[in-house]
Coordinates of C-alpha atoms in Angstrom, one line a residue:
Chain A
X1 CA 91.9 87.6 109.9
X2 CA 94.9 90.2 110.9
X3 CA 95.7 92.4 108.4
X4 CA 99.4 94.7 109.2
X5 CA 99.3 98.0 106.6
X6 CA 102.1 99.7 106.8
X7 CA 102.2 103.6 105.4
X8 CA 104.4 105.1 103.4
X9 CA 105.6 102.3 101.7
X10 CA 108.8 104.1 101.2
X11 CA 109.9 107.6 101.7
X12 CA 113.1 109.4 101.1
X13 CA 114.4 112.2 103.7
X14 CA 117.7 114.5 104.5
X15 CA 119.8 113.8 107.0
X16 CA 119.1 115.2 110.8
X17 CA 115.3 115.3 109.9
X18 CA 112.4 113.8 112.6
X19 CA 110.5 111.0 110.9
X20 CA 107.5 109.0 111.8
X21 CA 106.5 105.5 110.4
X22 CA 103.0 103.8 110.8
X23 CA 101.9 100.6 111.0
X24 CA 98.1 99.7 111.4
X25 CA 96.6 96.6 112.7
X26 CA 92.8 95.3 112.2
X27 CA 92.4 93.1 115.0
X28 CA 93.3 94.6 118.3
X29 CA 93.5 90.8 120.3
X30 CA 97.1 90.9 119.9
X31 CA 100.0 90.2 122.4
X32 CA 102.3 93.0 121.6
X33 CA 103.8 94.2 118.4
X34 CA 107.4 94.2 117.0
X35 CA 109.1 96.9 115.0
X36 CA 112.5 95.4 112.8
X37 CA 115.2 96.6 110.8
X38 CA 116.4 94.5 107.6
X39 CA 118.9 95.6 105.7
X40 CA 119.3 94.5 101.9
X41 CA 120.4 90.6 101.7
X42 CA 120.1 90.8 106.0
X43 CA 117.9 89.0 107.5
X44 CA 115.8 91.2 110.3
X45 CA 117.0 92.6 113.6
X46 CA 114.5 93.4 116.5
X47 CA 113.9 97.3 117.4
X48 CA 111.3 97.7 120.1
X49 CA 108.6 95.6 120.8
X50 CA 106.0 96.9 122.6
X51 CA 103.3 95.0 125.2
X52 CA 99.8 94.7 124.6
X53 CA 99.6 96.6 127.7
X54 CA 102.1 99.5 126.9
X55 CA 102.0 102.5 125.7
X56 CA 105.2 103.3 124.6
X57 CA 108.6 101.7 124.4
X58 CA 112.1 103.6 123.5
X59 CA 116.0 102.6 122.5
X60 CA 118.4 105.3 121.3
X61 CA 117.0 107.9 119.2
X62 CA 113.8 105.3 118.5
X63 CA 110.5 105.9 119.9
X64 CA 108.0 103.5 119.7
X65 CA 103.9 104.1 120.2
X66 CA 101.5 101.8 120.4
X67 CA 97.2 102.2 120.5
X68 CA 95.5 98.9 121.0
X69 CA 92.4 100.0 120.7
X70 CA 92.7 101.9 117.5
X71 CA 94.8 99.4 115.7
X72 CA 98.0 101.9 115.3
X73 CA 101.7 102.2 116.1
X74 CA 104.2 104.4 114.9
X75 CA 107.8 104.6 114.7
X76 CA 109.6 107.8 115.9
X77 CA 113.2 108.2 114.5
X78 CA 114.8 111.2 115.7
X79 CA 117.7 113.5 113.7
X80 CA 118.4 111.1 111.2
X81 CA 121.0 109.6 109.9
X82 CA 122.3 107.7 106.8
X83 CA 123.0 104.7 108.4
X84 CA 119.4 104.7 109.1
X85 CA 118.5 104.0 105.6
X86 CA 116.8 100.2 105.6
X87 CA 113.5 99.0 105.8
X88 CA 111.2 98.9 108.7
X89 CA 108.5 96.3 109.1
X90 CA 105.9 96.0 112.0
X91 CA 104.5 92.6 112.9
X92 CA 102.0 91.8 115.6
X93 CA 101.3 88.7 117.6
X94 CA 98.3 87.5 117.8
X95 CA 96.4 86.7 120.5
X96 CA 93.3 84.5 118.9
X97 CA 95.9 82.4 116.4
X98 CA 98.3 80.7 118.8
X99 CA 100.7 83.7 118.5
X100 CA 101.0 84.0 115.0
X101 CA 103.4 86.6 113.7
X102 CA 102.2 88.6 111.5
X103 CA 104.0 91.5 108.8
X104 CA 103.1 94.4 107.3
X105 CA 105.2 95.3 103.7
X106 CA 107.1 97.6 105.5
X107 CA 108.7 101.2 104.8
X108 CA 111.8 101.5 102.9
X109 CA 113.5 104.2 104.2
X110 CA 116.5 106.6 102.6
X111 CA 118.1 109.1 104.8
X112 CA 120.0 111.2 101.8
X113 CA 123.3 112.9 103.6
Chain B
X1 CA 123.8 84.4 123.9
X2 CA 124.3 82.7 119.9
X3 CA 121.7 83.7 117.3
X4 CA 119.4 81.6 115.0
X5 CA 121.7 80.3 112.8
X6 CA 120.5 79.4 109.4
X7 CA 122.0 77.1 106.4
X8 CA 123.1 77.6 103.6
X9 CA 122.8 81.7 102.7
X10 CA 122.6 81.4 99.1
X11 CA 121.2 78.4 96.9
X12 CA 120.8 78.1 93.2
X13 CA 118.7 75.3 91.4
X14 CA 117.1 74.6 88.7
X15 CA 113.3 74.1 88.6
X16 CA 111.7 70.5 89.5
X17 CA 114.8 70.2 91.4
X18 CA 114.8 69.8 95.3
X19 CA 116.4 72.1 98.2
X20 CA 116.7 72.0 101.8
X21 CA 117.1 74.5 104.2
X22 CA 118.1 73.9 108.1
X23 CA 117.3 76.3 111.1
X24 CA 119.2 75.8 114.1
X25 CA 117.3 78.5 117.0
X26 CA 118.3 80.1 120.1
X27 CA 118.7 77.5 122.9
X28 CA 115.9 77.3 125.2
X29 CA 113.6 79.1 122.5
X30 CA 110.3 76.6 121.9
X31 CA 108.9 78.2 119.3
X32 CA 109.9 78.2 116.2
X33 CA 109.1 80.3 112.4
X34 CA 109.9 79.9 108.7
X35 CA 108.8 82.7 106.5
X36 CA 109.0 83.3 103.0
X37 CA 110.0 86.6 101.7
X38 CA 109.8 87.7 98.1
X39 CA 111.4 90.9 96.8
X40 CA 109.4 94.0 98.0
X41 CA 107.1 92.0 100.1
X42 CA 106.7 91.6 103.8
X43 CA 107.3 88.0 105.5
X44 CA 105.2 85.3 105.3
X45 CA 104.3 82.9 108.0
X46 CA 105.0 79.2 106.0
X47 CA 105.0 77.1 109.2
X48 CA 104.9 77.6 113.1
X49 CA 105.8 75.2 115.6
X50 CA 105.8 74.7 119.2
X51 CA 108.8 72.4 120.6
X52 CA 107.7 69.7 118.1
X53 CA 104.3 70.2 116.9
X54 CA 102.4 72.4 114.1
X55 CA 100.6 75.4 115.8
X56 CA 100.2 76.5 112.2
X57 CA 100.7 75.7 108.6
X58 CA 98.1 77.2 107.0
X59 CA 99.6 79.2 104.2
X60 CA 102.7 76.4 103.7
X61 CA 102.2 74.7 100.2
X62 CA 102.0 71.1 101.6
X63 CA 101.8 69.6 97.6
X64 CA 105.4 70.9 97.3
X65 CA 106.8 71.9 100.9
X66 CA 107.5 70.3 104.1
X67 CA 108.8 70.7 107.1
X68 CA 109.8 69.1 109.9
X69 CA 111.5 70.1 113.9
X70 CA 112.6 66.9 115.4
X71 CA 113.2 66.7 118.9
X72 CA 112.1 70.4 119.2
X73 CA 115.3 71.3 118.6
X74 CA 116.4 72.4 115.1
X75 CA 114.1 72.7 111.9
X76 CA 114.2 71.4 108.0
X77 CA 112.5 73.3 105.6
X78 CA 112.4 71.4 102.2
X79 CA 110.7 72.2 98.6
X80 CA 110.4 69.2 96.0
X81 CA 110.3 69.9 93.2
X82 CA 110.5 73.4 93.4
X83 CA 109.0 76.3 90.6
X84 CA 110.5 79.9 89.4
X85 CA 107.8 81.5 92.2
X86 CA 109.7 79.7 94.8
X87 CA 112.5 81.8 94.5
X88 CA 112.1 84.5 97.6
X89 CA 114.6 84.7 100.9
X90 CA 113.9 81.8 103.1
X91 CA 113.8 83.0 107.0
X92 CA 114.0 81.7 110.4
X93 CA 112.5 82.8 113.4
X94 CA 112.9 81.7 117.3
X95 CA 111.1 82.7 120.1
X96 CA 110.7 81.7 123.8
X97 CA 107.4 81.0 123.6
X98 CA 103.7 82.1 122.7
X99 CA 102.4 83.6 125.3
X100 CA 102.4 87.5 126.3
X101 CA 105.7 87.9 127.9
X102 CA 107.6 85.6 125.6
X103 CA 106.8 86.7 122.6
X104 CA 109.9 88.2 121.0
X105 CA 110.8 87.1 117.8
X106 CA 114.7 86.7 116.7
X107 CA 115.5 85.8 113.2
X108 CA 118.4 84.2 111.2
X109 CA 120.1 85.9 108.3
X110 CA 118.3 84.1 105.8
X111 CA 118.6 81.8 102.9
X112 CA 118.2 83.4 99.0
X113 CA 117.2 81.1 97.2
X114 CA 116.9 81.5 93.2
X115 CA 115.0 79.2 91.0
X116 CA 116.0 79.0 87.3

């Protein structure tokens, strides 16, 4: 059974900072894995999804990583900003279970100006 | 290109009562997802179908919950009678399909519901 950990589950920074979030995954038969943004009372919006068969996918000041066979991905958000401040969740599909989509908790994240 | 669109945003009932929720996605998309979402927690797959049929309900409460997508189209999500642990955001999700290139996920804004 896919399990999606996501680490820290929140985490406060100043503005302009580098930050990385991670997401880890136990089964590594997956299609490709999604990184969104929801804002409080939003629903979510789409990031960066990244292929089973990528290594890497960026938009903007996002970089997103991805390592199959280690069960890990990890969000890159360069110079921070305020308007940053939401919460990130990871979800894989999965390969064995028709596509399912599958959450971590996410990381709430507070960019402090 | 329109969005999932999602019905109504906010719902307040009493418990034992019933609520319905409608989920309208992305033209062409034959896949479709309703989550559950409770404060602080990550979605939760309720149901998953493709064009008409159930790839998945494994974790929807069938005593209490049901769902439907007729014609493949739009979806119904409905709780009867519903309970104080009901009350979570309600979302929809659309996607082309279920295999590796179509995989993309887009969701609706949601529908809070509270149980009191």
């Amino acid at each position: 059974k896919q399990e999606v950990t996501q680490i820290p589950a929140a985490l406060s920074v100043p503005e302009g900072e580098n930050l990385v979030l991670n997401c880890s995954f136990t089964d590594s038969a997956i299609y490709n894995l999604q990184w969104f943004r929801q804002d409080p009372g939003k629903g979510l919006t789409s990031l960066l999804l990244i292929q089973s068969s990528q290594r890497e996918q960026t938009s903007g000041r996002l970089n997103a990583s991805l390592d199959k066979s280690s069960g890990r991905s990890t969000l890159y958000i360069a110079a921070s900003q305020p308007g940053d401040s939401a919460t990130y969740l990871c979800a894989v599909h999965n390969y064995n279970q028709g596509g399912k989509l599958i959450f971590g908790q996410g990381t709430e994240l507070s960019v402090k100006p | 290109e329109a969005g999932v669109a999602q019905s109504p945003r906010y719902k307040i009932i009493e418990k034992r009562q019933s609520v319905a929720f409608w989920c309208n996605p992305i033209s062409g998309h034959a896949t479709l997802y309703w989550y559950q979402q409770i404060l602080g927690q990550g979605p939760k797959l309720l149901i998953q179908f493709q064009n008409n049929g159930v790839v998945d309900d494994s974790q929807l409460p069938k005593d209490r919950f049901s769902a439907e997508r007729l014609k493949g189209v739009d979806s119904t999500l409905k709780i009867q009678p519903a309970k104080l642990e009901d009350s979570a955001v309600y979302l929809c999700a659309s996607s082309l399909g279920i295999d590796r290139v179509n995989t993309e996920a887009f969701f609706g804004q949601g529908t809070r519901l509270t149980v009191v």
